[in-house]
Amino acid sequence: MKKRVLFLTAPVVTAVLGLVLTLWLLMPKPVYAANHIVGGACGSTIQACINFAASGDTVVIPAGTYNESLTLSQPISLTGVSSATTVIQALPNQRVLTVSGTAIDNSVLIAGLTFSGGDVSGGNICFSGGTDNCGGGILLTDSAQPFIQDVIIENNNSYRGGGLYANETGGLFPVSYTHLRAHETVLDL
């Protein structure tokens, strides 16, 4: 029996290596969540960092008082250094935080923050899907179910749900070590 010897020429080797390299480059790579620190590359405001972040990322908020009213509609966690030292104060006649959307499940963490000074008490729209005057501190709507941990929600006003109002959340959402205090509501059922 005659043995066959395969001789690879330089062009054949180059083509095979090129094909292997191309396939390797096209393979999906794991994506890792990132932390974005307010005041860093993502921007000087919390909302700018929320807008900058990708799904699964975390916005880290250093100690301080932030005068903002926030909207969170994608799965991005908000984490403050401590609820005793990281305060989000609402803009005049607005709520502090609106959280909406089915993409926000209990893997989204809202922690280490104080939500204060929200005021959406100027009307009575808080029924039949309307939420303009619900939840002065935090409004959860459109099936959002974040994990809320170690937060203080205080001194907020609304027609209903002064500190926290959950509308159409589709079920229970986890809350741990959270303090609700000193809220005013026009209607309390």
PDB file of C-alpha atoms in Angstrom:
ATOM      1  CA  MET A   1       0.000   0.000   0.000  1.00  0.00           C
ATOM      2  CA  LYS A   2       1.302   3.322  -0.989  1.00  0.00           C
ATOM      3  CA  LYS A   3       1.362   6.115   1.559  1.00  0.00           C
ATOM      4  CA  ARG A   4       0.139   9.497   0.510  1.00  0.00           C
ATOM      5  CA  VAL A   5       1.881  12.524   1.800  1.00  0.00           C
ATOM      6  CA  LEU A   6      -0.013  15.778   1.836  1.00  0.00           C
ATOM      7  CA  PHE A   7       2.043  18.794   1.090  1.00  0.00           C
ATOM      8  CA  LEU A   8       0.497  22.108   2.046  1.00  0.00           C
ATOM      9  CA  THR A   9       1.653  25.035   0.096  1.00  0.00           C
ATOM     10  CA  ALA A  10       1.916  28.520   1.537  1.00  0.00           C
ATOM     11  CA  PRO A  11      -1.232  29.796  -0.248  1.00  0.00           C
ATOM     12  CA  VAL A  12      -3.296  26.873   1.106  1.00  0.00           C
ATOM     13  CA  VAL A  13      -2.051  27.427   4.674  1.00  0.00           C
ATOM     14  CA  THR A  14      -2.737  31.151   4.387  1.00  0.00           C
ATOM     15  CA  ALA A  15      -6.277  30.521   3.137  1.00  0.00           C
ATOM     16  CA  VAL A  16      -7.068  28.042   5.919  1.00  0.00           C
ATOM     17  CA  LEU A  17      -5.686  30.336   8.615  1.00  0.00           C
ATOM     18  CA  GLY A  18      -7.613  33.263   7.129  1.00  0.00           C
ATOM     19  CA  LEU A  19     -10.843  31.231   7.241  1.00  0.00           C
ATOM     20  CA  VAL A  20     -10.244  30.175  10.869  1.00  0.00           C
ATOM     21  CA  LEU A  21      -9.476  33.754  11.903  1.00  0.00           C
ATOM     22  CA  THR A  22     -12.577  35.072  10.121  1.00  0.00           C
ATOM     23  CA  LEU A  23     -14.818  32.499  11.836  1.00  0.00           C
ATOM     24  CA  TRP A  24     -13.296  33.304  15.224  1.00  0.00           C
ATOM     25  CA  LEU A  25     -13.888  37.040  14.732  1.00  0.00           C
ATOM     26  CA  LEU A  26     -17.504  36.432  13.756  1.00  0.00           C
ATOM     27  CA  MET A  27     -18.269  34.291  16.833  1.00  0.00           C
ATOM     28  CA  PRO A  28     -20.501  36.010  19.394  1.00  0.00           C
ATOM     29  CA  LYS A  29     -18.528  37.382  22.319  1.00  0.00           C
ATOM     30  CA  PRO A  30     -19.926  37.658  25.842  1.00  0.00           C
ATOM     31  CA  VAL A  31     -21.193  41.089  26.769  1.00  0.00           C
ATOM     32  CA  TYR A  32     -20.484  42.289  30.276  1.00  0.00           C
ATOM     33  CA  ALA A  33     -22.527  44.861  32.151  1.00  0.00           C
ATOM     34  CA  ALA A  34     -20.789  48.127  32.916  1.00  0.00           C
ATOM     35  CA  ASN A  35     -20.915  50.542  35.824  1.00  0.00           C
ATOM     36  CA  HIS A  36     -21.341  54.208  34.924  1.00  0.00           C
ATOM     37  CA  ILE A  37     -20.529  56.730  37.646  1.00  0.00           C
ATOM     38  CA  VAL A  38     -22.482  59.990  37.639  1.00  0.00           C
ATOM     39  CA  GLY A  39     -19.987  62.787  37.013  1.00  0.00           C
ATOM     40  CA  GLY A  40     -17.789  60.508  34.918  1.00  0.00           C
ATOM     41  CA  ALA A  41     -17.764  59.680  31.224  1.00  0.00           C
ATOM     42  CA  CYS A  42     -21.545  59.094  31.109  1.00  0.00           C
ATOM     43  CA  GLY A  43     -22.357  62.673  32.090  1.00  0.00           C
ATOM     44  CA  SER A  44     -22.892  65.028  34.999  1.00  0.00           C
ATOM     45  CA  THR A  45     -26.545  64.115  35.657  1.00  0.00           C
ATOM     46  CA  ILE A  46     -28.224  60.884  36.640  1.00  0.00           C
ATOM     47  CA  GLN A  47     -30.582  61.060  33.641  1.00  0.00           C
ATOM     48  CA  ALA A  48     -27.637  61.553  31.258  1.00  0.00           C
ATOM     49  CA  CYS A  49     -26.044  58.395  32.669  1.00  0.00           C
ATOM     50  CA  ILE A  50     -29.330  56.466  32.377  1.00  0.00           C
ATOM     51  CA  ASN A  51     -29.582  57.546  28.738  1.00  0.00           C
ATOM     52  CA  PHE A  52     -25.924  56.599  28.131  1.00  0.00           C
ATOM     53  CA  ALA A  53     -26.122  53.147  29.739  1.00  0.00           C
ATOM     54  CA  ALA A  54     -27.021  49.914  27.946  1.00  0.00           C
ATOM     55  CA  SER A  55     -29.427  47.246  29.138  1.00  0.00           C
ATOM     56  CA  GLY A  56     -28.010  45.412  32.153  1.00  0.00           C
ATOM     57  CA  ASP A  57     -25.661  48.246  33.166  1.00  0.00           C
ATOM     58  CA  THR A  58     -25.658  50.016  36.528  1.00  0.00           C
ATOM     59  CA  VAL A  59     -25.611  53.755  37.128  1.00  0.00           C
ATOM     60  CA  VAL A  60     -23.631  54.428  40.321  1.00  0.00           C
ATOM     61  CA  ILE A  61     -24.591  57.652  42.091  1.00  0.00           C
ATOM     62  CA  PRO A  62     -22.029  59.198  44.477  1.00  0.00           C
ATOM     63  CA  ALA A  63     -23.070  60.901  47.725  1.00  0.00           C
ATOM     64  CA  GLY A  64     -24.730  64.277  47.243  1.00  0.00           C
ATOM     65  CA  THR A  65     -28.060  65.930  46.479  1.00  0.00           C
ATOM     66  CA  TYR A  66     -29.244  65.771  42.876  1.00  0.00           C
ATOM     67  CA  ASN A  67     -32.081  68.036  41.706  1.00  0.00           C
ATOM     68  CA  GLU A  68     -33.591  65.896  38.971  1.00  0.00           C
ATOM     69  CA  SER A  69     -36.765  64.123  37.940  1.00  0.00           C
ATOM     70  CA  LEU A  70     -35.878  60.794  36.362  1.00  0.00           C
ATOM     71  CA  THR A  71     -37.377  58.361  33.860  1.00  0.00           C
ATOM     72  CA  LEU A  72     -36.208  54.753  33.737  1.00  0.00           C
ATOM     73  CA  SER A  73     -37.633  52.661  30.897  1.00  0.00           C
ATOM     74  CA  GLN A  74     -34.886  50.132  30.210  1.00  0.00           C
ATOM     75  CA  PRO A  75     -33.284  47.519  32.478  1.00  0.00           C
ATOM     76  CA  ILE A  76     -30.625  49.680  34.117  1.00  0.00           C
ATOM     77  CA  SER A  77     -29.961  49.527  37.859  1.00  0.00           C
ATOM     78  CA  LEU A  78     -29.652  52.723  39.928  1.00  0.00           C
ATOM     79  CA  THR A  79     -27.372  52.386  42.934  1.00  0.00           C
ATOM     80  CA  GLY A  80     -26.447  55.135  45.366  1.00  0.00           C
ATOM     81  CA  VAL A  81     -23.587  55.042  47.819  1.00  0.00           C
ATOM     82  CA  SER A  82     -26.021  55.206  50.768  1.00  0.00           C
ATOM     83  CA  SER A  83     -29.639  56.221  51.221  1.00  0.00           C
ATOM     84  CA  ALA A  84     -28.440  58.460  54.062  1.00  0.00           C
ATOM     85  CA  THR A  85     -26.102  60.459  51.803  1.00  0.00           C
ATOM     86  CA  THR A  86     -27.393  60.120  48.227  1.00  0.00           C
ATOM     87  CA  VAL A  87     -30.564  62.170  47.745  1.00  0.00           C
ATOM     88  CA  ILE A  88     -32.553  62.735  44.574  1.00  0.00           C
ATOM     89  CA  GLN A  89     -34.714  65.838  44.993  1.00  0.00           C
ATOM     90  CA  ALA A  90     -37.486  66.256  42.395  1.00  0.00           C
ATOM     91  CA  LEU A  91     -37.756  69.274  40.143  1.00  0.00           C
ATOM     92  CA  PRO A  92     -40.710  71.572  41.028  1.00  0.00           C
ATOM     93  CA  ASN A  93     -44.153  70.001  40.452  1.00  0.00           C
ATOM     94  CA  GLN A  94     -42.722  66.685  39.245  1.00  0.00           C
ATOM     95  CA  ARG A  95     -42.241  63.218  40.696  1.00  0.00           C
ATOM     96  CA  VAL A  96     -38.761  61.989  41.521  1.00  0.00           C
ATOM     97  CA  LEU A  97     -38.690  58.735  39.500  1.00  0.00           C
ATOM     98  CA  THR A  98     -40.938  57.132  36.895  1.00  0.00           C
ATOM     99  CA  VAL A  99     -40.168  53.473  36.177  1.00  0.00           C
ATOM    100  CA  SER A 100     -41.993  51.864  33.266  1.00  0.00           C
ATOM    101  CA  GLY A 101     -41.897  48.834  31.006  1.00  0.00           C
ATOM    102  CA  THR A 102     -41.898  45.053  31.048  1.00  0.00           C
ATOM    103  CA  ALA A 103     -38.120  44.951  30.536  1.00  0.00           C
ATOM    104  CA  ILE A 104     -37.710  46.179  34.111  1.00  0.00           C
ATOM    105  CA  ASP A 105     -37.970  43.063  36.244  1.00  0.00           C
ATOM    106  CA  ASN A 106     -36.561  42.199  39.653  1.00  0.00           C
ATOM    107  CA  SER A 107     -33.042  41.923  38.210  1.00  0.00           C
ATOM    108  CA  VAL A 108     -33.110  45.745  38.029  1.00  0.00           C
ATOM    109  CA  LEU A 109     -31.967  47.091  41.392  1.00  0.00           C
ATOM    110  CA  ILE A 110     -32.869  50.511  42.784  1.00  0.00           C
ATOM    111  CA  ALA A 111     -30.858  50.851  45.973  1.00  0.00           C
ATOM    112  CA  GLY A 112     -29.014  53.157  48.356  1.00  0.00           C
ATOM    113  CA  LEU A 113     -31.006  56.282  47.483  1.00  0.00           C
ATOM    114  CA  THR A 114     -33.401  58.803  49.035  1.00  0.00           C
ATOM    115  CA  PHE A 115     -36.302  60.038  46.879  1.00  0.00           C
ATOM    116  CA  SER A 116     -37.642  63.330  48.161  1.00  0.00           C
ATOM    117  CA  GLY A 117     -39.643  66.402  47.234  1.00  0.00           C
ATOM    118  CA  GLY A 118     -41.811  64.944  44.485  1.00  0.00           C
ATOM    119  CA  ASP A 119     -45.108  66.783  44.023  1.00  0.00           C
ATOM    120  CA  VAL A 120     -47.711  65.662  41.476  1.00  0.00           C
ATOM    121  CA  SER A 121     -50.727  66.656  43.556  1.00  0.00           C
ATOM    122  CA  GLY A 122     -52.041  69.318  41.164  1.00  0.00           C
ATOM    123  CA  GLY A 123     -54.894  67.236  39.737  1.00  0.00           C
ATOM    124  CA  ASN A 124     -56.878  64.043  40.149  1.00  0.00           C
ATOM    125  CA  ILE A 125     -55.701  61.862  37.241  1.00  0.00           C
ATOM    126  CA  CYS A 126     -54.870  58.586  38.910  1.00  0.00           C
ATOM    127  CA  PHE A 127     -57.455  56.142  37.598  1.00  0.00           C
ATOM    128  CA  SER A 128     -58.176  54.134  34.451  1.00  0.00           C
ATOM    129  CA  GLY A 129     -54.586  54.098  33.238  1.00  0.00           C
ATOM    130  CA  GLY A 130     -53.914  57.769  33.916  1.00  0.00           C
ATOM    131  CA  THR A 131     -50.979  58.301  36.260  1.00  0.00           C
ATOM    132  CA  ASP A 132     -50.255  62.032  36.017  1.00  0.00           C
ATOM    133  CA  ASN A 133     -50.996  62.594  39.707  1.00  0.00           C
ATOM    134  CA  CYS A 134     -49.882  59.250  41.182  1.00  0.00           C
ATOM    135  CA  GLY A 135     -46.704  58.479  43.095  1.00  0.00           C
ATOM    136  CA  GLY A 136     -44.914  61.665  44.055  1.00  0.00           C
ATOM    137  CA  GLY A 137     -41.740  59.780  44.987  1.00  0.00           C
ATOM    138  CA  ILE A 138     -41.749  56.765  42.667  1.00  0.00           C
ATOM    139  CA  LEU A 139     -44.265  55.638  40.055  1.00  0.00           C
ATOM    140  CA  LEU A 140     -44.074  52.052  38.796  1.00  0.00           C
ATOM    141  CA  THR A 141     -46.156  51.510  35.668  1.00  0.00           C
ATOM    142  CA  ASP A 142     -46.528  49.392  32.529  1.00  0.00           C
ATOM    143  CA  SER A 143     -45.585  46.140  34.290  1.00  0.00           C
ATOM    144  CA  ALA A 144     -42.292  47.428  35.770  1.00  0.00           C
ATOM    145  CA  GLN A 145     -41.176  45.347  38.761  1.00  0.00           C
ATOM    146  CA  PRO A 146     -37.730  46.492  39.933  1.00  0.00           C
ATOM    147  CA  PHE A 147     -36.129  45.285  43.161  1.00  0.00           C
ATOM    148  CA  ILE A 148     -36.226  48.277  45.536  1.00  0.00           C
ATOM    149  CA  GLN A 149     -33.770  47.907  48.398  1.00  0.00           C
ATOM    150  CA  ASP A 150     -32.399  50.155  51.129  1.00  0.00           C
ATOM    151  CA  VAL A 151     -34.121  53.332  49.969  1.00  0.00           C
ATOM    152  CA  ILE A 152     -35.814  56.188  51.778  1.00  0.00           C
ATOM    153  CA  ILE A 153     -38.895  57.708  50.168  1.00  0.00           C
ATOM    154  CA  GLU A 154     -39.897  60.844  52.061  1.00  0.00           C
ATOM    155  CA  ASN A 155     -41.692  64.190  51.818  1.00  0.00           C
ATOM    156  CA  ASN A 156     -43.499  63.546  48.534  1.00  0.00           C
ATOM    157  CA  ASN A 157     -47.030  64.625  47.554  1.00  0.00           C
ATOM    158  CA  SER A 158     -49.567  63.310  45.064  1.00  0.00           C
ATOM    159  CA  TYR A 159     -53.264  62.761  44.522  1.00  0.00           C
ATOM    160  CA  ARG A 160     -52.749  59.070  45.296  1.00  0.00           C
ATOM    161  CA  GLY A 161     -49.714  57.106  46.490  1.00  0.00           C
ATOM    162  CA  GLY A 162     -47.676  59.987  47.902  1.00  0.00           C
ATOM    163  CA  GLY A 163     -44.411  58.095  48.217  1.00  0.00           C
ATOM    164  CA  LEU A 164     -44.797  55.073  45.958  1.00  0.00           C
ATOM    165  CA  TYR A 165     -47.534  54.106  43.525  1.00  0.00           C
ATOM    166  CA  ALA A 166     -47.554  50.835  41.602  1.00  0.00           C
ATOM    167  CA  ASN A 167     -49.912  50.903  38.624  1.00  0.00           C
ATOM    168  CA  GLU A 168     -50.303  47.894  36.321  1.00  0.00           C
ATOM    169  CA  THR A 169     -47.223  46.155  37.680  1.00  0.00           C
ATOM    170  CA  GLY A 170     -48.619  42.722  36.895  1.00  0.00           C
ATOM    171  CA  GLY A 171     -47.925  41.409  40.389  1.00  0.00           C
ATOM    172  CA  LEU A 172     -45.780  41.932  43.416  1.00  0.00           C
ATOM    173  CA  PHE A 173     -42.366  43.514  43.198  1.00  0.00           C
ATOM    174  CA  PRO A 174     -39.631  42.971  45.794  1.00  0.00           C
ATOM    175  CA  VAL A 175     -39.014  45.688  48.379  1.00  0.00           C
ATOM    176  CA  SER A 176     -36.421  45.335  51.136  1.00  0.00           C
ATOM    177  CA  TYR A 177     -35.176  47.698  53.880  1.00  0.00           C
ATOM    178  CA  THR A 178     -37.198  50.587  52.499  1.00  0.00           C
ATOM    179  CA  HIS A 179     -38.600  53.474  54.559  1.00  0.00           C
ATOM    180  CA  LEU A 180     -41.683  55.447  53.521  1.00  0.00           C
ATOM    181  CA  ARG A 181     -42.357  58.537  55.627  1.00  0.00           C
ATOM    182  CA  ALA A 182     -44.004  61.973  55.686  1.00  0.00           C
ATOM    183  CA  HIS A 183     -46.110  61.890  52.514  1.00  0.00           C
ATOM    184  CA  GLU A 184     -49.330  63.656  51.639  1.00  0.00           C
ATOM    185  CA  THR A 185     -52.089  62.326  49.411  1.00  0.00           C
ATOM    186  CA  VAL A 186     -55.370  63.935  48.486  1.00  0.00           C
ATOM    187  CA  LEU A 187     -57.116  60.574  48.107  1.00  0.00           C
ATOM    188  CA  ASP A 188     -56.127  57.626  50.234  1.00  0.00           C
ATOM    189  CA  LEU A 189     -58.215  54.489  49.759  1.00  0.00           C
TER     190      LEU A 189
END
